[in-house]
Amino acid sequence: MKITAVETLVCHARMRNWIFVKVVTDQPGLYGWGEATLEWHTRAVVGAIEDISQLIVGEDPRRVEHLWQMMFRQHFWHGNGIVRATAISGIDLALWDIAGKIANMPCSQLWGGRVRDWVRTYSHLGGGKMEDFYETSVDDAKQFGDLARRAVEDGFTAFKAMAVPPTMPLEGLRPIRLAEAAVAAMRDAVGDDIDIMVDCHARPSPAMGLKFGKALDPYGLYFFEEPCWPESIDGLAAINAAITTPVATGERITDLATFRELFEKRGCEVCQLDITHCGGLTAARRIAALADAHRIALAPHNPQGPVSTAASLEFGFSQPGYIICETVHNDVPWRNDVVTEGFTIEPKGRIVRPNTRPGLGIEINEAAVKQHPFEQELLQRVFYCDGSVGDW
Ligand SMILES: [Mg+2]
């Protein structure tokens, strides 16, 4: 059995261009689907997949780990830069899909069988009017309460909001009070039985992240995400040690060694590995083992497209330390034209029942994808009040 081609299909889906990866074999009808979506780097990832595919075309697709090693190591630069890691991830997902199809079982069955009956999901409310806190009032911040109520009406028992504004390395009380007002409004709106998460989007400095974390600690957040840059593992560890709320991070980490350092320094309690950026399911399973050794929970970052979701869920059904999965619901109205999925979502509680199809259980309608060709993403720029550049 041989790989004959690695193809990419780009599908513009409002916020992002989904990059689907199709690994084709010489066996009639046997192929696998992966995803390598990377916002603002679509052309680079498509090119990287074309480059990397040269290493594996002609090889046996059943040797998933061996092919991962080839893709990661058999060129001068290791595959842990974000573009190469995403390209490898997309191909790796497709190889696991093929493995499941050959075995005629869902991937979670290949990995030892299901460890749970369902997976909990959460939605992302976005950032409301928090982009410029000089222009945002406490009343604006209170609108997070309406967003929260809507998420619960949509069936979710957990949601996340970017309720922390972008800030310079040090600021006074104003942004802290806004974040408090937003979180208080959400808690008032939904009560204590719903889990609320706050995403700082890695904007604060460690000092500001600590201030936000301390201020929001009394609201009993389920987790507090990326309270400072991911490069600052010491900063993450200091914040995690100083507050009761569990710190979550990991979506921007693309190599095992950095996950090891993050866990060893106790930079988080929740690991948000992204299966389309961390090296695919092959690498995700290694990261999960490391997390397990530190008793750190798994909650994958998953704002991408349907193959990323299918892979993140299949992973969740196989990992004991997995607590919840991010989902994007209502992303594009034509989603069901492009993809059919093997799992089912129960509207009440937004829990997912297992995939019953082989592999990742995904089928992509290539003709429908072609209705939505590449479009440049809208630039999301942040400047502070003095005109200096901030993080989006
Ligand atoms: Mg995030």
CSV table of C-alpha atoms and ligand atoms in Angstrom, one decimal:
chain,number,residue,atom,x,y,z
A,1,MET,CA,0.0,0.0,0.0
A,2,LYS,CA,1.3,3.4,-1.0
A,3,ILE,CA,0.5,7.1,-0.6
A,4,THR,CA,0.0,8.5,-4.2
A,5,ALA,CA,-0.8,12.1,-3.5
A,6,VAL,CA,-1.3,14.7,-0.7
A,7,GLU,CA,-3.9,17.3,-1.8
A,8,THR,CA,-5.1,20.5,-0.2
A,9,LEU,CA,-8.5,22.2,-0.5
A,10,VAL,CA,-9.0,25.7,0.8
A,11,CYS,CA,-12.5,26.7,2.0
A,12,HIS,CA,-13.2,30.3,3.0
A,13,ALA,CA,-15.4,30.2,6.1
A,14,ARG,CA,-15.9,33.8,7.3
A,15,MET,CA,-13.3,34.2,10.0
A,16,ARG,CA,-10.8,31.7,8.5
A,17,ASN,CA,-9.8,29.8,5.5
A,18,TRP,CA,-10.2,26.1,6.4
A,19,ILE,CA,-7.3,24.1,4.8
A,20,PHE,CA,-8.4,20.5,4.3
A,21,VAL,CA,-5.8,17.9,3.6
A,22,LYS,CA,-6.5,14.8,1.6
A,23,VAL,CA,-4.0,11.9,1.6
A,24,VAL,CA,-4.7,9.6,-1.3
A,25,THR,CA,-3.6,6.0,-1.5
A,26,ASP,CA,-3.2,3.5,-4.4
A,27,GLN,CA,-6.1,1.5,-2.9
A,28,PRO,CA,-9.4,2.3,-4.7
A,29,GLY,CA,-11.5,4.6,-2.5
A,30,LEU,CA,-9.0,4.7,0.4
A,31,TYR,CA,-8.0,8.2,1.4
A,32,GLY,CA,-7.9,10.2,4.6
A,33,TRP,CA,-9.0,13.7,5.6
A,34,GLY,CA,-7.0,16.1,7.8
A,35,GLU,CA,-7.0,19.8,8.5
A,36,ALA,CA,-4.2,22.4,8.6
A,37,THR,CA,-6.1,25.7,9.1
A,38,LEU,CA,-3.8,28.5,10.2
A,39,GLU,CA,-5.2,32.0,10.0
A,40,TRP,CA,-3.2,34.6,8.1
A,41,HIS,CA,-0.8,31.8,6.8
A,42,THR,CA,-3.0,29.9,4.3
A,43,ARG,CA,-0.7,30.2,1.4
A,44,ALA,CA,2.3,29.4,3.5
A,45,VAL,CA,0.7,26.2,4.9
A,46,VAL,CA,-0.5,25.0,1.5
A,47,GLY,CA,3.1,25.5,0.2
A,48,ALA,CA,4.5,23.7,3.3
A,49,ILE,CA,2.2,20.7,2.7
A,50,GLU,CA,3.4,20.5,-0.9
A,51,ASP,CA,7.1,20.6,0.3
A,52,ILE,CA,6.6,18.0,3.1
A,53,SER,CA,4.5,15.7,0.9
A,54,GLN,CA,7.6,15.0,-1.1
A,55,LEU,CA,9.0,13.1,1.9
A,56,ILE,CA,6.0,10.7,2.1
A,57,VAL,CA,4.5,10.1,-1.3
A,58,GLY,CA,5.3,6.5,-2.3
A,59,GLU,CA,5.5,5.4,1.4
A,60,ASP,CA,3.1,3.1,3.2
A,61,PRO,CA,0.4,5.2,4.9
A,62,ARG,CA,-0.1,2.6,7.7
A,63,ARG,CA,3.3,3.5,9.2
A,64,VAL,CA,1.9,6.7,10.9
A,65,GLU,CA,4.6,7.2,13.5
A,66,HIS,CA,7.4,6.4,11.0
A,67,LEU,CA,6.0,9.0,8.6
A,68,TRP,CA,5.6,11.5,11.4
A,69,GLN,CA,9.3,11.1,12.2
A,70,MET,CA,10.2,11.6,8.5
A,71,MET,CA,8.1,14.7,8.3
A,72,PHE,CA,9.5,16.1,11.5
A,73,ARG,CA,13.2,15.2,11.1
A,74,GLN,CA,14.1,14.4,7.5
A,75,HIS,CA,15.0,17.9,6.5
A,76,PHE,CA,17.4,20.3,8.1
A,77,TRP,CA,14.8,22.2,10.1
A,78,HIS,CA,12.8,20.3,12.6
A,79,GLY,CA,9.0,20.5,12.1
A,80,ASN,CA,8.2,22.7,15.1
A,81,GLY,CA,7.8,26.1,13.5
A,82,ILE,CA,4.1,27.0,13.4
A,83,VAL,CA,3.8,26.6,9.6
A,84,ARG,CA,5.6,23.3,9.3
A,85,ALA,CA,4.0,22.0,12.5
A,86,THR,CA,0.5,22.8,11.1
A,87,ALA,CA,1.4,21.2,7.8
A,88,ILE,CA,2.6,18.0,9.5
A,89,SER,CA,-0.5,18.0,11.8
A,90,GLY,CA,-2.9,18.2,8.8
A,91,ILE,CA,-1.2,15.2,7.1
A,92,ASP,CA,-0.9,13.3,10.4
A,93,LEU,CA,-4.7,13.6,10.9
A,94,ALA,CA,-5.4,12.2,7.4
A,95,LEU,CA,-3.0,9.3,8.1
A,96,TRP,CA,-4.9,8.4,11.3
A,97,ASP,CA,-8.2,8.7,9.3
A,98,ILE,CA,-6.8,6.2,6.9
A,99,ALA,CA,-5.7,3.9,9.7
A,100,GLY,CA,-9.2,3.9,11.2
A,101,LYS,CA,-10.7,3.2,7.8
A,102,ILE,CA,-8.4,0.2,7.2
A,103,ALA,CA,-9.3,-1.2,10.6
A,104,ASN,CA,-13.0,-0.3,10.1
A,105,MET,CA,-13.2,1.4,13.5
A,106,PRO,CA,-13.2,4.9,14.9
A,107,CYS,CA,-9.7,6.2,15.8
A,108,SER,CA,-10.6,6.2,19.5
A,109,GLN,CA,-11.0,2.4,19.2
A,110,LEU,CA,-7.6,2.1,17.7
A,111,TRP,CA,-6.2,3.9,20.8
A,112,GLY,CA,-7.6,1.5,23.3
A,113,GLY,CA,-11.3,2.2,23.1
A,114,ARG,CA,-13.6,4.9,24.5
A,115,VAL,CA,-13.0,6.2,28.0
A,116,ARG,CA,-16.2,8.2,28.3
A,117,ASP,CA,-19.8,8.1,27.0
A,118,TRP,CA,-19.9,11.8,25.8
A,119,VAL,CA,-17.7,14.9,25.5
A,120,ARG,CA,-18.7,18.2,26.9
A,121,THR,CA,-18.3,21.3,24.6
A,122,TYR,CA,-18.2,25.0,25.2
A,123,SER,CA,-18.7,28.1,23.0
A,124,HIS,CA,-16.7,31.3,22.6
A,125,LEU,CA,-18.7,34.5,23.1
A,126,GLY,CA,-15.9,36.7,21.6
A,127,GLY,CA,-14.7,40.0,23.0
A,128,GLY,CA,-17.8,42.3,23.0
A,129,LYS,CA,-16.6,45.9,23.0
A,130,MET,CA,-13.3,45.3,24.9
A,131,GLU,CA,-10.9,46.1,22.1
A,132,ASP,CA,-10.3,49.7,23.3
A,133,PHE,CA,-10.9,50.0,27.0
A,134,TYR,CA,-10.5,53.8,26.9
A,135,GLU,CA,-13.6,53.8,24.7
A,136,THR,CA,-15.4,51.1,26.7
A,137,SER,CA,-17.7,51.9,29.7
A,138,VAL,CA,-18.8,49.6,32.5
A,139,ASP,CA,-22.2,49.6,30.9
A,140,ASP,CA,-20.6,48.2,27.7
A,141,ALA,CA,-18.9,45.6,29.8
A,142,LYS,CA,-22.3,44.5,31.2
A,143,GLN,CA,-23.4,43.5,27.8
A,144,PHE,CA,-21.4,40.3,28.3
A,145,GLY,CA,-24.4,39.3,30.5
A,146,ASP,CA,-26.7,39.2,27.4
A,147,LEU,CA,-24.1,37.2,25.4
A,148,ALA,CA,-23.9,34.7,28.3
A,149,ARG,CA,-27.6,34.3,28.5
A,150,ARG,CA,-27.8,33.5,24.8
A,151,ALA,CA,-25.1,30.8,25.1
A,152,VAL,CA,-27.1,29.1,27.8
A,153,GLU,CA,-30.3,29.4,25.7
A,154,ASP,CA,-28.3,27.7,22.9
A,155,GLY,CA,-27.9,24.7,25.3
A,156,PHE,CA,-24.3,25.3,26.5
A,157,THR,CA,-23.4,24.6,30.1
A,158,ALA,CA,-20.0,26.3,29.7
A,159,PHE,CA,-18.7,29.3,27.6
A,160,LYS,CA,-15.7,31.5,27.3
A,161,ALA,CA,-15.4,35.2,26.7
A,162,MET,CA,-12.5,37.6,25.9
A,163,ALA,CA,-13.6,39.7,28.9
A,164,VAL,CA,-10.1,41.2,29.4
A,165,PRO,CA,-9.1,44.2,27.2
A,166,PRO,CA,-5.7,44.5,25.5
A,167,THR,CA,-3.4,46.4,27.8
A,168,MET,CA,0.1,48.0,27.8
A,169,PRO,CA,2.7,46.3,30.0
A,170,LEU,CA,1.3,48.2,33.0
A,171,GLU,CA,-2.0,50.0,33.4
A,172,GLY,CA,-4.1,51.4,36.3
A,173,LEU,CA,-7.4,50.2,37.6
A,174,ARG,CA,-9.7,51.0,34.6
A,175,PRO,CA,-9.2,47.8,32.6
A,176,ILE,CA,-9.4,45.7,35.8
A,177,ARG,CA,-12.7,47.2,36.7
A,178,LEU,CA,-14.0,46.6,33.2
A,179,ALA,CA,-13.0,43.0,33.3
A,180,GLU,CA,-14.7,42.6,36.7
A,181,ALA,CA,-17.9,44.2,35.5
A,182,ALA,CA,-18.0,41.9,32.5
A,183,VAL,CA,-17.4,38.8,34.5
A,184,ALA,CA,-19.9,39.9,37.2
A,185,ALA,CA,-22.5,40.5,34.5
A,186,MET,CA,-22.0,37.0,33.1
A,187,ARG,CA,-22.2,35.4,36.6
A,188,ASP,CA,-25.3,37.3,37.4
A,189,ALA,CA,-26.9,36.3,34.1
A,190,VAL,CA,-26.3,32.5,34.3
A,191,GLY,CA,-25.8,31.7,38.0
A,192,ASP,CA,-23.3,29.3,39.6
A,193,ASP,CA,-24.3,26.1,37.7
A,194,ILE,CA,-22.8,27.3,34.4
A,195,ASP,CA,-19.1,27.3,33.9
A,196,ILE,CA,-17.5,30.6,32.7
A,197,MET,CA,-14.0,30.9,31.3
A,198,VAL,CA,-12.1,34.0,30.5
A,199,ASP,CA,-9.6,34.2,27.6
A,200,CYS,CA,-6.9,36.9,27.9
A,201,HIS,CA,-5.6,35.9,24.4
A,202,ALA,CA,-2.1,36.2,25.7
A,203,ARG,CA,-2.3,40.0,25.7
A,204,PRO,CA,-1.3,40.9,29.2
A,205,SER,CA,2.2,41.2,30.6
A,206,PRO,CA,2.8,38.8,33.5
A,207,ALA,CA,2.2,41.7,35.9
A,208,MET,CA,-1.1,42.6,34.2
A,209,GLY,CA,-2.1,39.0,33.9
A,210,LEU,CA,-1.6,38.6,37.7
A,211,LYS,CA,-3.8,41.7,38.4
A,212,PHE,CA,-6.6,40.4,36.2
A,213,GLY,CA,-6.3,36.9,37.7
A,214,LYS,CA,-6.5,38.2,41.3
A,215,ALA,CA,-9.5,40.5,40.4
A,216,LEU,CA,-11.4,37.7,38.7
A,217,ASP,CA,-10.6,34.9,41.2
A,218,PRO,CA,-13.7,35.5,43.4
A,219,TYR,CA,-16.0,34.8,40.4
A,220,GLY,CA,-15.1,31.1,40.4
A,221,LEU,CA,-14.0,30.8,36.7
A,222,TYR,CA,-13.7,27.3,35.4
A,223,PHE,CA,-10.4,28.4,33.9
A,224,PHE,CA,-8.4,31.5,33.1
A,225,GLU,CA,-6.8,31.4,29.7
A,226,GLU,CA,-3.5,32.7,28.4
A,227,PRO,CA,-3.0,35.4,31.1
A,228,CYS,CA,0.3,36.3,29.5
A,229,TRP,CA,2.5,35.5,26.4
A,230,PRO,CA,3.1,31.8,26.0
A,231,GLU,CA,6.9,32.5,25.8
A,232,SER,CA,6.7,33.6,29.4
A,233,ILE,CA,6.4,30.3,31.2
A,234,ASP,CA,7.7,31.7,34.4
A,235,GLY,CA,5.0,34.4,34.2
A,236,LEU,CA,2.3,31.8,33.7
A,237,ALA,CA,3.7,29.7,36.6
A,238,ALA,CA,3.7,32.8,38.9
A,239,ILE,CA,0.1,33.6,38.0
A,240,ASN,CA,-1.0,29.9,38.4
A,241,ALA,CA,0.6,29.8,41.8
A,242,ALA,CA,-1.0,33.0,43.0
A,243,ILE,CA,-4.7,32.4,42.2
A,244,THR,CA,-7.2,29.7,42.9
A,245,THR,CA,-8.6,29.8,39.3
A,246,PRO,CA,-6.8,27.2,37.1
A,247,VAL,CA,-4.7,28.7,34.4
A,248,ALA,CA,-5.1,27.3,30.9
A,249,THR,CA,-2.7,27.6,28.0
A,250,GLY,CA,-0.9,25.7,25.3
A,251,GLU,CA,-2.7,26.6,22.0
A,252,ARG,CA,0.4,28.3,20.6
A,253,ILE,CA,2.9,25.7,21.6
A,254,THR,CA,4.1,23.4,18.8
A,255,ASP,CA,6.7,21.2,20.3
A,256,LEU,CA,6.9,18.6,23.0
A,257,ALA,CA,9.9,20.1,24.8
A,258,THR,CA,8.1,23.3,25.5
A,259,PHE,CA,5.1,21.4,26.8
A,260,ARG,CA,7.5,19.6,29.1
A,261,GLU,CA,8.9,22.9,30.4
A,262,LEU,CA,5.3,24.3,30.8
A,263,PHE,CA,4.2,21.3,32.9
A,264,GLU,CA,7.4,21.0,34.9
A,265,LYS,CA,7.2,24.7,35.9
A,266,ARG,CA,3.4,24.2,36.6
A,267,GLY,CA,2.5,27.0,34.2
A,268,CYS,CA,-1.0,25.7,33.9
A,269,GLU,CA,-3.6,23.3,35.2
A,270,VAL,CA,-5.3,22.9,31.8
A,271,CYS,CA,-3.4,22.1,28.6
A,272,GLN,CA,-5.1,23.6,25.5
A,273,LEU,CA,-3.0,21.8,22.9
A,274,ASP,CA,-4.2,22.4,19.3
A,275,ILE,CA,-4.3,19.2,17.4
A,276,THR,CA,-3.8,21.0,14.1
A,277,HIS,CA,-0.7,22.9,15.3
A,278,CYS,CA,1.0,20.6,17.9
A,279,GLY,CA,2.0,17.9,15.4
A,280,GLY,CA,-1.3,16.2,14.9
A,281,LEU,CA,-2.8,13.3,16.8
A,282,THR,CA,0.6,11.5,16.9
A,283,ALA,CA,2.1,14.4,18.9
A,284,ALA,CA,-1.1,15.1,20.9
A,285,ARG,CA,-1.0,11.6,22.3
A,286,ARG,CA,2.6,12.2,23.5
A,287,ILE,CA,1.6,15.5,25.0
A,288,ALA,CA,-1.4,13.9,26.8
A,289,ALA,CA,0.9,11.3,28.4
A,290,LEU,CA,3.1,14.1,29.7
A,291,ALA,CA,0.1,16.0,31.0
A,292,ASP,CA,-1.2,12.9,32.7
A,293,ALA,CA,2.1,12.5,34.5
A,294,HIS,CA,1.6,16.0,36.0
A,295,ARG,CA,-2.2,15.5,36.5
A,296,ILE,CA,-2.9,18.4,34.1
A,297,ALA,CA,-6.2,18.4,32.3
A,298,LEU,CA,-6.8,18.5,28.5
A,299,ALA,CA,-9.1,21.0,26.8
A,300,PRO,CA,-8.1,21.4,23.2
A,301,HIS,CA,-8.1,24.7,21.4
A,302,ASN,CA,-10.5,24.2,18.5
A,303,PRO,CA,-11.7,27.3,16.7
A,304,GLN,CA,-11.0,25.8,13.2
A,305,GLY,CA,-13.0,23.7,10.9
A,306,PRO,CA,-14.9,20.4,11.0
A,307,VAL,CA,-11.9,18.0,10.6
A,308,SER,CA,-10.1,19.7,13.5
A,309,THR,CA,-13.3,19.2,15.6
A,310,ALA,CA,-13.7,15.6,14.6
A,311,ALA,CA,-10.1,14.9,15.5
A,312,SER,CA,-10.3,16.8,18.8
A,313,LEU,CA,-13.4,14.8,19.8
A,314,GLU,CA,-12.0,11.5,18.8
A,315,PHE,CA,-9.0,12.4,20.9
A,316,GLY,CA,-11.3,13.3,23.8
A,317,PHE,CA,-13.1,9.9,23.6
A,318,SER,CA,-9.7,8.2,24.2
A,319,GLN,CA,-8.1,10.5,26.8
A,320,PRO,CA,-9.0,10.1,30.5
A,321,GLY,CA,-7.7,13.6,31.4
A,322,TYR,CA,-9.8,15.4,28.8
A,323,ILE,CA,-12.4,17.7,30.4
A,324,ILE,CA,-14.1,19.8,27.6
A,325,CYS,CA,-13.7,20.7,23.9
A,326,GLU,CA,-14.0,24.2,22.3
A,327,THR,CA,-16.5,24.4,19.5
A,328,VAL,CA,-17.5,27.0,17.0
A,329,HIS,CA,-21.2,26.7,16.4
A,330,ASN,CA,-23.1,28.9,13.9
A,331,ASP,CA,-19.8,29.6,12.0
A,332,VAL,CA,-21.2,29.4,8.5
A,333,PRO,CA,-24.7,28.5,7.4
A,334,TRP,CA,-23.5,26.1,4.7
A,335,ARG,CA,-21.4,24.0,7.0
A,336,ASN,CA,-23.6,20.9,6.5
A,337,ASP,CA,-23.2,21.2,2.7
A,338,VAL,CA,-19.4,20.9,3.0
A,339,VAL,CA,-19.1,18.2,5.6
A,340,THR,CA,-20.9,15.2,7.1
A,341,GLU,CA,-19.7,14.0,10.6
A,342,GLY,CA,-19.8,10.7,12.4
A,343,PHE,CA,-20.7,12.1,15.8
A,344,THR,CA,-23.9,13.6,17.1
A,345,ILE,CA,-24.5,16.7,19.2
A,346,GLU,CA,-27.3,16.8,21.7
A,347,PRO,CA,-28.8,20.3,21.7
A,348,LYS,CA,-29.5,20.1,25.4
A,349,GLY,CA,-26.2,20.5,27.2
A,350,ARG,CA,-24.2,20.6,23.9
A,351,ILE,CA,-22.7,17.3,24.6
A,352,VAL,CA,-21.3,15.1,21.8
A,353,ARG,CA,-22.1,11.4,21.4
A,354,PRO,CA,-19.3,9.3,19.9
A,355,ASN,CA,-18.4,8.9,16.2
A,356,THR,CA,-19.7,5.6,14.9
A,357,ARG,CA,-17.9,5.7,11.6
A,358,PRO,CA,-14.4,4.5,10.8
A,359,GLY,CA,-11.4,6.8,11.3
A,360,LEU,CA,-12.4,10.4,12.1
A,361,GLY,CA,-15.9,9.8,10.7
A,362,ILE,CA,-15.6,12.8,8.3
A,363,GLU,CA,-16.6,13.2,4.7
A,364,ILE,CA,-15.9,16.4,2.8
A,365,ASN,CA,-17.9,17.4,-0.3
A,366,GLU,CA,-15.2,18.7,-2.6
A,367,ALA,CA,-17.6,20.3,-5.1
A,368,ALA,CA,-19.2,22.3,-2.2
A,369,VAL,CA,-15.8,23.4,-0.9
A,370,LYS,CA,-15.1,24.9,-4.4
A,371,GLN,CA,-18.1,27.3,-3.9
A,372,HIS,CA,-16.0,29.0,-1.1
A,373,PRO,CA,-12.6,29.8,-2.5
A,374,PHE,CA,-9.8,31.5,-0.6
A,375,GLU,CA,-10.3,35.0,0.6
A,376,GLN,CA,-7.9,37.2,2.6
A,377,GLU,CA,-8.8,37.3,6.3
A,378,LEU,CA,-9.7,40.7,7.7
A,379,LEU,CA,-6.8,42.1,9.6
A,380,GLN,CA,-7.4,42.4,13.3
A,381,ARG,CA,-5.2,45.2,14.6
A,382,VAL,CA,-4.7,46.5,18.1
A,383,PHE,CA,-3.0,49.8,19.0
A,384,TYR,CA,-2.8,51.2,22.4
A,385,CYS,CA,-3.9,54.8,23.2
A,386,ASP,CA,-0.4,56.2,22.4
A,387,GLY,CA,-0.4,54.5,19.0
A,388,SER,CA,2.0,51.7,19.9
A,389,VAL,CA,1.3,48.2,18.7
A,390,GLY,CA,-0.6,45.7,20.9
A,391,ASP,CA,-1.5,42.0,20.6
A,392,TRP,CA,-4.8,41.1,19.0
B,1,MG,MG,-7.4,31.0,23.3
